[in-house]
C-alpha cells in the first residue's frame, strides 16, 4: 500500500524470508534497518473492485490464496479469502439440492 492508501502489491512469507536471508544475512536485528518497501516481491495478488461479482472473485481465487479488494479510488479496503469464496459456493450449491 502506498502512503495514500493505494493498493500497490502483496508481500508473502516467502518474500520476507528471502529478504531476511539475502539483505540481512539471516540477522533479524539487521532486518529492522530495512524499509518494507525495499523488499522485492515475487508476484502481486491482483485486486478487484468492491463491486466485483462472485464469478470474478472465483476466477481470481483460482490463482491466488486471497483476493485484495479496493474501492473506487484504488484504496485497499480488505481481502476475500479463497476459503470464504469456497464456503459461499458450497452454501449456494447445497441450498439448491
PDB file of N, CA and C in Angstrom:
ATOM      1  N   UNK A   1       0.849  -1.159   0.000  1.00  0.00           N
ATOM      2  CA  UNK A   1       0.000   0.000   0.000  1.00  0.00           C
ATOM      3  C   UNK A   1       0.902   1.232   0.000  1.00  0.00           C
ATOM      4  N   UNK A   2       0.537   2.209  -0.751  1.00  0.00           N
ATOM      5  CA  UNK A   2       1.291   3.454  -0.765  1.00  0.00           C
ATOM      6  C   UNK A   2       0.891   4.304   0.444  1.00  0.00           C
ATOM      7  N   UNK A   3       1.580   5.411   0.628  1.00  0.00           N
ATOM      8  CA  UNK A   3       1.255   6.300   1.745  1.00  0.00           C
ATOM      9  C   UNK A   3      -0.162   6.840   1.651  1.00  0.00           C
ATOM     10  N   UNK A   4      -0.685   6.915   0.436  1.00  0.00           N
ATOM     11  CA  UNK A   4      -2.048   7.426   0.254  1.00  0.00           C
ATOM     12  C   UNK A   4      -3.100   6.331   0.404  1.00  0.00           C
ATOM     13  N   UNK A   5      -2.670   5.105   0.705  1.00  0.00           N
ATOM     14  CA  UNK A   5      -3.607   4.014   0.886  1.00  0.00           C
ATOM     15  C   UNK A   5      -3.901   3.225  -0.379  1.00  0.00           C
ATOM     16  N   UNK A   6      -3.265   3.563  -1.492  1.00  0.00           N
ATOM     17  CA  UNK A   6      -3.467   2.846  -2.741  1.00  0.00           C
ATOM     18  C   UNK A   6      -2.846   1.452  -2.636  1.00  0.00           C
ATOM     19  N   UNK A   7      -3.531   0.453  -3.145  1.00  0.00           N
ATOM     20  CA  UNK A   7      -3.006  -0.899  -3.171  1.00  0.00           C
ATOM     21  C   UNK A   7      -1.894  -0.960  -4.204  1.00  0.00           C
ATOM     22  N   UNK A   8      -0.706  -1.390  -3.780  1.00  0.00           N
ATOM     23  CA  UNK A   8       0.427  -1.471  -4.707  1.00  0.00           C
ATOM     24  C   UNK A   8       0.971  -2.873  -4.864  1.00  0.00           C
ATOM     25  N   UNK A   9       0.532  -3.805  -4.049  1.00  0.00           N
ATOM     26  CA  UNK A   9       1.011  -5.170  -4.189  1.00  0.00           C
ATOM     27  C   UNK A   9       0.958  -5.925  -2.878  1.00  0.00           C
ATOM     28  N   UNK A  10       1.441  -7.152  -2.937  1.00  0.00           N
ATOM     29  CA  UNK A  10       1.368  -8.047  -1.794  1.00  0.00           C
ATOM     30  C   UNK A  10       2.732  -8.664  -1.525  1.00  0.00           C
ATOM     31  N   UNK A  11       3.149  -8.638  -0.283  1.00  0.00           N
ATOM     32  CA  UNK A  11       4.327  -9.389   0.144  1.00  0.00           C
ATOM     33  C   UNK A  11       3.842 -10.672   0.790  1.00  0.00           C
ATOM     34  N   UNK A  12       4.483 -11.784   0.449  1.00  0.00           N
ATOM     35  CA  UNK A  12       4.107 -13.022   1.120  1.00  0.00           C
ATOM     36  C   UNK A  12       5.243 -13.470   2.038  1.00  0.00           C
ATOM     37  N   UNK A  13       5.017 -14.546   2.753  1.00  0.00           N
ATOM     38  CA  UNK A  13       6.009 -15.030   3.714  1.00  0.00           C
ATOM     39  C   UNK A  13       7.338 -15.330   3.037  1.00  0.00           C
ATOM     40  N   UNK A  14       7.277 -15.934   1.868  1.00  0.00           N
ATOM     41  CA  UNK A  14       8.499 -16.260   1.140  1.00  0.00           C
ATOM     42  C   UNK A  14       9.306 -15.019   0.791  1.00  0.00           C
ATOM     43  N   UNK A  15       8.621 -13.960   0.368  1.00  0.00           N
ATOM     44  CA  UNK A  15       9.300 -12.701   0.050  1.00  0.00           C
ATOM     45  C   UNK A  15      10.056 -12.182   1.272  1.00  0.00           C
ATOM     46  N   UNK A  16       9.402 -12.231   2.428  1.00  0.00           N
ATOM     47  CA  UNK A  16      10.030 -11.743   3.652  1.00  0.00           C
ATOM     48  C   UNK A  16      11.209 -12.614   4.068  1.00  0.00           C
ATOM     49  N   UNK A  17      11.064 -13.918   3.963  1.00  0.00           N
ATOM     50  CA  UNK A  17      12.160 -14.817   4.331  1.00  0.00           C
ATOM     51  C   UNK A  17      13.362 -14.645   3.417  1.00  0.00           C
ATOM     52  N   UNK A  18      13.126 -14.513   2.110  1.00  0.00           N
ATOM     53  CA  UNK A  18      14.230 -14.287   1.182  1.00  0.00           C
ATOM     54  C   UNK A  18      14.918 -12.961   1.463  1.00  0.00           C
ATOM     55  N   UNK A  19      14.150 -11.950   1.819  1.00  0.00           N
ATOM     56  CA  UNK A  19      14.740 -10.652   2.137  1.00  0.00           C
ATOM     57  C   UNK A  19      15.635 -10.746   3.371  1.00  0.00           C
ATOM     58  N   UNK A  20      15.156 -11.426   4.392  1.00  0.00           N
ATOM     59  CA  UNK A  20      15.963 -11.571   5.609  1.00  0.00           C
ATOM     60  C   UNK A  20      17.248 -12.326   5.282  1.00  0.00           C
ATOM     61  N   UNK A  21      17.155 -13.322   4.441  1.00  0.00           N
ATOM     62  CA  UNK A  21      18.343 -14.096   4.055  1.00  0.00           C
ATOM     63  C   UNK A  21      19.297 -13.273   3.189  1.00  0.00           C
ATOM     64  N   UNK A  22      18.770 -12.680   2.131  1.00  0.00           N
ATOM     65  CA  UNK A  22      19.622 -12.013   1.146  1.00  0.00           C
ATOM     66  C   UNK A  22      20.084 -10.626   1.568  1.00  0.00           C
ATOM     67  N   UNK A  23      19.229  -9.860   2.214  1.00  0.00           N
ATOM     68  CA  UNK A  23      19.598  -8.495   2.599  1.00  0.00           C
ATOM     69  C   UNK A  23      20.309  -8.432   3.945  1.00  0.00           C
ATOM     70  N   UNK A  24      19.972  -9.349   4.822  1.00  0.00           N
ATOM     71  CA  UNK A  24      20.408  -9.225   6.213  1.00  0.00           C
ATOM     72  C   UNK A  24      21.255 -10.392   6.695  1.00  0.00           C
ATOM     73  N   UNK A  25      21.552 -11.338   5.830  1.00  0.00           N
ATOM     74  CA  UNK A  25      22.346 -12.479   6.254  1.00  0.00           C
ATOM     75  C   UNK A  25      21.708 -13.251   7.399  1.00  0.00           C
ATOM     76  N   UNK A  26      20.392 -13.353   7.389  1.00  0.00           N
ATOM     77  CA  UNK A  26      19.602 -14.058   8.404  1.00  0.00           C
ATOM     78  C   UNK A  26      19.633 -13.397   9.777  1.00  0.00           C
ATOM     79  N   UNK A  27      20.079 -12.147   9.838  1.00  0.00           N
ATOM     80  CA  UNK A  27      20.121 -11.406  11.104  1.00  0.00           C
ATOM     81  C   UNK A  27      18.832 -10.604  11.249  1.00  0.00           C
ATOM     82  N   UNK A  28      17.957 -11.056  12.142  1.00  0.00           N
ATOM     83  CA  UNK A  28      16.664 -10.391  12.306  1.00  0.00           C
ATOM     84  C   UNK A  28      16.796  -8.972  12.837  1.00  0.00           C
ATOM     85  N   UNK A  29      17.797  -8.720  13.661  1.00  0.00           N
ATOM     86  CA  UNK A  29      18.002  -7.359  14.159  1.00  0.00           C
ATOM     87  C   UNK A  29      18.432  -6.438  13.014  1.00  0.00           C
ATOM     88  N   UNK A  30      19.243  -6.935  12.095  1.00  0.00           N
ATOM     89  CA  UNK A  30      19.653  -6.161  10.919  1.00  0.00           C
ATOM     90  C   UNK A  30      18.442  -5.868  10.017  1.00  0.00           C
ATOM     91  N   UNK A  31      17.489  -6.792   9.985  1.00  0.00           N
ATOM     92  CA  UNK A  31      16.294  -6.620   9.151  1.00  0.00           C
ATOM     93  C   UNK A  31      15.504  -5.383   9.546  1.00  0.00           C
ATOM     94  N   UNK A  32      15.612  -4.972  10.794  1.00  0.00           N
ATOM     95  CA  UNK A  32      14.893  -3.791  11.265  1.00  0.00           C
ATOM     96  C   UNK A  32      15.379  -2.509  10.602  1.00  0.00           C
ATOM     97  N   UNK A  33      16.546  -2.552   9.971  1.00  0.00           N
ATOM     98  CA  UNK A  33      17.115  -1.374   9.313  1.00  0.00           C
ATOM     99  C   UNK A  33      16.599  -1.192   7.883  1.00  0.00           C
ATOM    100  N   UNK A  34      15.798  -2.117   7.408  1.00  0.00           N
ATOM    101  CA  UNK A  34      15.305  -2.061   6.031  1.00  0.00           C
ATOM    102  C   UNK A  34      13.828  -1.694   6.010  1.00  0.00           C
ATOM    103  N   UNK A  35      13.482  -0.821   5.090  1.00  0.00           N
ATOM    104  CA  UNK A  35      12.078  -0.483   4.881  1.00  0.00           C
ATOM    105  C   UNK A  35      11.399  -1.647   4.172  1.00  0.00           C
ATOM    106  N   UNK A  36      10.181  -1.905   4.523  1.00  0.00           N
ATOM    107  CA  UNK A  36       9.438  -2.974   3.866  1.00  0.00           C
ATOM    108  C   UNK A  36       9.261  -2.681   2.374  1.00  0.00           C
ATOM    109  N   UNK A  37       9.320  -1.411   2.015  1.00  0.00           N
ATOM    110  CA  UNK A  37       9.173  -1.027   0.610  1.00  0.00           C
ATOM    111  C   UNK A  37      10.377  -1.440  -0.232  1.00  0.00           C
ATOM    112  N   UNK A  38      11.510  -1.783   0.401  1.00  0.00           N
ATOM    113  CA  UNK A  38      12.694  -2.207  -0.349  1.00  0.00           C
ATOM    114  C   UNK A  38      12.696  -3.698  -0.644  1.00  0.00           C
ATOM    115  N   UNK A  39      11.743  -4.418  -0.088  1.00  0.00           N
ATOM    116  CA  UNK A  39      11.710  -5.864  -0.264  1.00  0.00           C
ATOM    117  C   UNK A  39      11.048  -6.209  -1.597  1.00  0.00           C
ATOM    118  N   UNK A  40      11.775  -6.982  -2.393  1.00  0.00           N
ATOM    119  CA  UNK A  40      11.245  -7.416  -3.679  1.00  0.00           C
ATOM    120  C   UNK A  40      10.158  -8.453  -3.448  1.00  0.00           C
ATOM    121  N   UNK A  41       9.129  -8.399  -4.276  1.00  0.00           N
ATOM    122  CA  UNK A  41       8.090  -9.415  -4.166  1.00  0.00           C
ATOM    123  C   UNK A  41       7.982 -10.175  -5.472  1.00  0.00           C
ATOM    124  N   UNK A  42       7.687 -11.453  -5.309  1.00  0.00           N
ATOM    125  CA  UNK A  42       7.664 -12.381  -6.437  1.00  0.00           C
ATOM    126  C   UNK A  42       6.522 -12.081  -7.393  1.00  0.00           C
ATOM    127  N   UNK A  43       5.356 -11.850  -6.840  1.00  0.00           N
ATOM    128  CA  UNK A  43       4.191 -11.538  -7.682  1.00  0.00           C
ATOM    129  C   UNK A  43       3.135 -10.850  -6.839  1.00  0.00           C
ATOM    130  N   UNK A  44       2.274 -10.127  -7.500  1.00  0.00           N
ATOM    131  CA  UNK A  44       1.197  -9.431  -6.808  1.00  0.00           C
ATOM    132  C   UNK A  44      -0.091 -10.217  -6.930  1.00  0.00           C
ATOM    133  N   UNK A  45      -0.853 -10.183  -5.868  1.00  0.00           N
ATOM    134  CA  UNK A  45      -2.213 -10.689  -5.953  1.00  0.00           C
ATOM    135  C   UNK A  45      -3.044  -9.568  -6.549  1.00  0.00           C
ATOM    136  N   UNK A  46      -3.662  -9.860  -7.674  1.00  0.00           N
ATOM    137  CA  UNK A  46      -4.463  -8.838  -8.348  1.00  0.00           C
ATOM    138  C   UNK A  46      -5.681  -8.484  -7.515  1.00  0.00           C
ATOM    139  N   UNK A  47      -5.926  -7.208  -7.400  1.00  0.00           N
ATOM    140  CA  UNK A  47      -7.081  -6.720  -6.633  1.00  0.00           C
ATOM    141  C   UNK A  47      -8.309  -6.638  -7.520  1.00  0.00           C
ATOM    142  N   UNK A  48      -9.463  -6.648  -6.877  1.00  0.00           N
ATOM    143  CA  UNK A  48     -10.741  -6.415  -7.567  1.00  0.00           C
ATOM    144  C   UNK A  48     -11.409  -5.203  -6.946  1.00  0.00           C
ATOM    145  N   UNK A  49     -12.309  -4.603  -7.685  1.00  0.00           N
ATOM    146  CA  UNK A  49     -13.116  -3.505  -7.176  1.00  0.00           C
ATOM    147  C   UNK A  49     -14.124  -4.063  -6.171  1.00  0.00           C
ATOM    148  N   UNK A  50     -14.556  -3.230  -5.251  1.00  0.00           N
ATOM    149  CA  UNK A  50     -15.524  -3.640  -4.246  1.00  0.00           C
ATOM    150  C   UNK A  50     -16.830  -4.110  -4.885  1.00  0.00           C
ATOM    151  N   UNK A  51     -17.095  -3.704  -6.108  1.00  0.00           N
ATOM    152  CA  UNK A  51     -18.324  -4.079  -6.807  1.00  0.00           C
ATOM    153  C   UNK A  51     -18.198  -5.387  -7.594  1.00  0.00           C
ATOM    154  N   UNK A  52     -17.064  -6.075  -7.482  1.00  0.00           N
ATOM    155  CA  UNK A  52     -16.840  -7.313  -8.243  1.00  0.00           C
ATOM    156  C   UNK A  52     -17.887  -8.363  -7.881  1.00  0.00           C
ATOM    157  N   UNK A  53     -18.263  -9.160  -8.874  1.00  0.00           N
ATOM    158  CA  UNK A  53     -19.221 -10.233  -8.615  1.00  0.00           C
ATOM    159  C   UNK A  53     -18.491 -11.508  -8.175  1.00  0.00           C
ATOM    160  N   UNK A  54     -19.252 -12.493  -7.723  1.00  0.00           N
ATOM    161  CA  UNK A  54     -18.663 -13.726  -7.209  1.00  0.00           C
ATOM    162  C   UNK A  54     -17.908 -14.507  -8.282  1.00  0.00           C
ATOM    163  N   UNK A  55     -18.351 -14.442  -9.517  1.00  0.00           N
ATOM    164  CA  UNK A  55     -17.650 -15.147 -10.587  1.00  0.00           C
ATOM    165  C   UNK A  55     -16.239 -14.566 -10.763  1.00  0.00           C
ATOM    166  N   UNK A  56     -16.117 -13.253 -10.701  1.00  0.00           N
ATOM    167  CA  UNK A  56     -14.814 -12.603 -10.797  1.00  0.00           C
ATOM    168  C   UNK A  56     -13.922 -13.014  -9.627  1.00  0.00           C
ATOM    169  N   UNK A  57     -14.496 -13.018  -8.422  1.00  0.00           N
ATOM    170  CA  UNK A  57     -13.733 -13.454  -7.249  1.00  0.00           C
ATOM    171  C   UNK A  57     -13.270 -14.896  -7.399  1.00  0.00           C
ATOM    172  N   UNK A  58     -14.149 -15.753  -7.880  1.00  0.00           N
ATOM    173  CA  UNK A  58     -13.796 -17.155  -8.057  1.00  0.00           C
ATOM    174  C   UNK A  58     -12.664 -17.312  -9.069  1.00  0.00           C
ATOM    175  N   UNK A  59     -12.730 -16.581 -10.157  1.00  0.00           N
ATOM    176  CA  UNK A  59     -11.667 -16.656 -11.175  1.00  0.00           C
ATOM    177  C   UNK A  59     -10.326 -16.201 -10.602  1.00  0.00           C
ATOM    178  N   UNK A  60     -10.332 -15.120  -9.842  1.00  0.00           N
ATOM    179  CA  UNK A  60      -9.088 -14.640  -9.220  1.00  0.00           C
ATOM    180  C   UNK A  60      -8.563 -15.651  -8.213  1.00  0.00           C
ATOM    181  N   UNK A  61      -9.463 -16.250  -7.449  1.00  0.00           N
ATOM    182  CA  UNK A  61      -9.073 -17.171  -6.383  1.00  0.00           C
ATOM    183  C   UNK A  61      -8.516 -18.487  -6.918  1.00  0.00           C
ATOM    184  N   UNK A  62      -8.725 -18.771  -8.189  1.00  0.00           N
ATOM    185  CA  UNK A  62      -8.123 -19.991  -8.734  1.00  0.00           C
ATOM    186  C   UNK A  62      -6.604 -19.868  -8.800  1.00  0.00           C
ATOM    187  N   UNK A  63      -6.102 -18.645  -8.861  1.00  0.00           N
ATOM    188  CA  UNK A  63      -4.656 -18.412  -8.948  1.00  0.00           C
ATOM    189  C   UNK A  63      -4.070 -17.749  -7.703  1.00  0.00           C
ATOM    190  N   UNK A  64      -4.894 -17.349  -6.773  1.00  0.00           N
ATOM    191  CA  UNK A  64      -4.455 -16.608  -5.599  1.00  0.00           C
ATOM    192  C   UNK A  64      -5.125 -17.187  -4.350  1.00  0.00           C
ATOM    193  N   UNK A  65      -4.414 -17.184  -3.219  1.00  0.00           N
ATOM    194  CA  UNK A  65      -4.996 -17.666  -1.966  1.00  0.00           C
ATOM    195  C   UNK A  65      -6.024 -16.696  -1.409  1.00  0.00           C
ATOM    196  N   UNK A  66      -5.886 -15.438  -1.766  1.00  0.00           N
ATOM    197  CA  UNK A  66      -6.837 -14.417  -1.348  1.00  0.00           C
ATOM    198  C   UNK A  66      -6.891 -13.352  -2.417  1.00  0.00           C
ATOM    199  N   UNK A  67      -7.967 -12.589  -2.387  1.00  0.00           N
ATOM    200  CA  UNK A  67      -8.158 -11.532  -3.379  1.00  0.00           C
ATOM    201  C   UNK A  67      -8.259 -10.194  -2.646  1.00  0.00           C
ATOM    202  N   UNK A  68      -7.289  -9.294  -2.881  1.00  0.00           N
ATOM    203  CA  UNK A  68      -7.391  -7.949  -2.298  1.00  0.00           C
ATOM    204  C   UNK A  68      -8.569  -7.200  -2.925  1.00  0.00           C
ATOM    205  N   UNK A  69      -9.198  -6.352  -2.124  1.00  0.00           N
ATOM    206  CA  UNK A  69     -10.349  -5.570  -2.590  1.00  0.00           C
ATOM    207  C   UNK A  69     -10.026  -4.093  -2.421  1.00  0.00           C
ATOM    208  N   UNK A  70     -10.317  -3.315  -3.462  1.00  0.00           N
ATOM    209  CA  UNK A  70     -10.077  -1.871  -3.435  1.00  0.00           C
ATOM    210  C   UNK A  70     -11.379  -1.137  -3.718  1.00  0.00           C
ATOM    211  N   UNK A  71     -11.435   0.117  -3.258  1.00  0.00           N
ATOM    212  CA  UNK A  71     -12.623   0.932  -3.530  1.00  0.00           C
ATOM    213  C   UNK A  71     -12.466   1.637  -4.871  1.00  0.00           C
ATOM    214  N   UNK A  72     -13.385   2.544  -5.172  1.00  0.00           N
ATOM    215  CA  UNK A  72     -13.376   3.242  -6.459  1.00  0.00           C
ATOM    216  C   UNK A  72     -12.130   4.092  -6.675  1.00  0.00           C
ATOM    217  N   UNK A  73     -11.455   4.472  -5.593  1.00  0.00           N
ATOM    218  CA  UNK A  73     -10.239   5.279  -5.701  1.00  0.00           C
ATOM    219  C   UNK A  73      -8.984   4.431  -5.723  1.00  0.00           C
ATOM    220  N   UNK A  74      -9.145   3.103  -5.677  1.00  0.00           N
ATOM    221  CA  UNK A  74      -7.995   2.202  -5.667  1.00  0.00           C
ATOM    222  C   UNK A  74      -7.400   1.997  -4.292  1.00  0.00           C
ATOM    223  N   UNK A  75      -8.089   2.472  -3.256  1.00  0.00           N
ATOM    224  CA  UNK A  75      -7.604   2.307  -1.895  1.00  0.00           C
ATOM    225  C   UNK A  75      -7.938   0.915  -1.380  1.00  0.00           C
ATOM    226  N   UNK A  76      -6.983   0.296  -0.730  1.00  0.00           N
ATOM    227  CA  UNK A  76      -7.159  -1.037  -0.172  1.00  0.00           C
ATOM    228  C   UNK A  76      -8.199  -0.996   0.938  1.00  0.00           C
ATOM    229  N   UNK A  77      -9.179  -1.915   0.876  1.00  0.00           N
ATOM    230  CA  UNK A  77     -10.184  -1.954   1.931  1.00  0.00           C
ATOM    231  C   UNK A  77     -10.292  -3.329   2.590  1.00  0.00           C
ATOM    232  N   UNK A  78      -9.624  -4.331   2.041  1.00  0.00           N
ATOM    233  CA  UNK A  78      -9.656  -5.641   2.675  1.00  0.00           C
ATOM    234  C   UNK A  78      -9.341  -6.759   1.712  1.00  0.00           C
ATOM    235  N   UNK A  79      -9.564  -7.989   2.188  1.00  0.00           N
ATOM    236  CA  UNK A  79      -9.331  -9.163   1.355  1.00  0.00           C
ATOM    237  C   UNK A  79     -10.526 -10.101   1.454  1.00  0.00           C
ATOM    238  N   UNK A  80     -10.654 -10.933   0.444  1.00  0.00           N
ATOM    239  CA  UNK A  80     -11.593 -12.043   0.473  1.00  0.00           C
ATOM    240  C   UNK A  80     -10.741 -13.297   0.317  1.00  0.00           C
ATOM    241  N   UNK A  81     -10.848 -14.228   1.259  1.00  0.00           N
ATOM    242  CA  UNK A  81     -10.035 -15.431   1.211  1.00  0.00           C
ATOM    243  C   UNK A  81     -10.646 -16.474   0.285  1.00  0.00           C
ATOM    244  N   UNK A  82      -9.790 -17.355  -0.176  1.00  0.00           N
ATOM    245  CA  UNK A  82     -10.256 -18.468  -1.003  1.00  0.00           C
ATOM    246  C   UNK A  82     -11.260 -19.310  -0.211  1.00  0.00           C
ATOM    247  N   UNK A  83     -10.992 -19.469   1.061  1.00  0.00           N
ATOM    248  CA  UNK A  83     -11.882 -20.243   1.933  1.00  0.00           C
ATOM    249  C   UNK A  83     -13.291 -19.635   1.967  1.00  0.00           C
ATOM    250  N   UNK A  84     -13.376 -18.314   2.096  1.00  0.00           N
ATOM    251  CA  UNK A  84     -14.684 -17.646   2.132  1.00  0.00           C
ATOM    252  C   UNK A  84     -15.428 -17.832   0.818  1.00  0.00           C
ATOM    253  N   UNK A  85     -14.709 -17.777  -0.284  1.00  0.00           N
ATOM    254  CA  UNK A  85     -15.327 -17.962  -1.602  1.00  0.00           C
ATOM    255  C   UNK A  85     -15.842 -19.393  -1.746  1.00  0.00           C
ATOM    256  N   UNK A  86     -15.030 -20.353  -1.319  1.00  0.00           N
ATOM    257  CA  UNK A  86     -15.449 -21.759  -1.401  1.00  0.00           C
ATOM    258  C   UNK A  86     -16.670 -22.025  -0.524  1.00  0.00           C
ATOM    259  N   UNK A  87     -16.691 -21.441   0.662  1.00  0.00           N
ATOM    260  CA  UNK A  87     -17.850 -21.618   1.545  1.00  0.00           C
ATOM    261  C   UNK A  87     -19.103 -21.009   0.926  1.00  0.00           C
ATOM    262  N   UNK A  88     -18.974 -19.839   0.302  1.00  0.00           N
ATOM    263  CA  UNK A  88     -20.117 -19.201  -0.360  1.00  0.00           C
ATOM    264  C   UNK A  88     -20.696 -20.139  -1.413  1.00  0.00           C
ATOM    265  N   UNK A  89     -19.827 -20.664  -2.288  1.00  0.00           N
ATOM    266  CA  UNK A  89     -20.298 -21.520  -3.364  1.00  0.00           C
ATOM    267  C   UNK A  89     -20.827 -22.845  -2.827  1.00  0.00           C
ATOM    268  N   UNK A  90     -20.207 -23.378  -1.787  1.00  0.00           N
ATOM    269  CA  UNK A  90     -20.704 -24.615  -1.191  1.00  0.00           C
ATOM    270  C   UNK A  90     -22.092 -24.402  -0.593  1.00  0.00           C
ATOM    271  N   UNK A  91     -22.281 -23.311   0.127  1.00  0.00           N
ATOM    272  CA  UNK A  91     -23.598 -22.999   0.688  1.00  0.00           C
ATOM    273  C   UNK A  91     -24.632 -22.823  -0.418  1.00  0.00           C
ATOM    274  N   UNK A  92     -24.241 -22.142  -1.470  1.00  0.00           N
ATOM    275  CA  UNK A  92     -25.159 -21.901  -2.592  1.00  0.00           C
ATOM    276  C   UNK A  92     -25.528 -23.224  -3.264  1.00  0.00           C
ATOM    277  N   UNK A  93     -24.539 -24.077  -3.453  1.00  0.00           N
ATOM    278  CA  UNK A  93     -24.770 -25.368  -4.101  1.00  0.00           C
ATOM    279  C   UNK A  93     -25.639 -26.282  -3.242  1.00  0.00           C
ATOM    280  N   UNK A  94     -25.338 -26.368  -1.949  1.00  0.00           N
ATOM    281  CA  UNK A  94     -26.067 -27.286  -1.083  1.00  0.00           C
ATOM    282  C   UNK A  94     -27.491 -26.790  -0.804  1.00  0.00           C
ATOM    283  N   UNK A  95     -27.749 -25.500  -0.898  1.00  0.00           N
ATOM    284  CA  UNK A  95     -29.105 -24.989  -0.665  1.00  0.00           C
ATOM    285  C   UNK A  95     -30.004 -25.244  -1.879  1.00  0.00           C
ATOM    286  N   UNK A  96     -29.409 -25.524  -3.017  1.00  0.00           N
ATOM    287  CA  UNK A  96     -30.193 -25.791  -4.230  1.00  0.00           C
ATOM    288  C   UNK A  96     -30.568 -27.255  -4.369  1.00  0.00           C
ATOM    289  N   UNK A  97     -29.950 -28.120  -3.562  1.00  0.00           N
ATOM    290  CA  UNK A  97     -30.242 -29.554  -3.704  1.00  0.00           C
ATOM    291  C   UNK A  97     -31.233 -30.027  -2.701  1.00  0.00           C
TER     292      UNK A  97
END
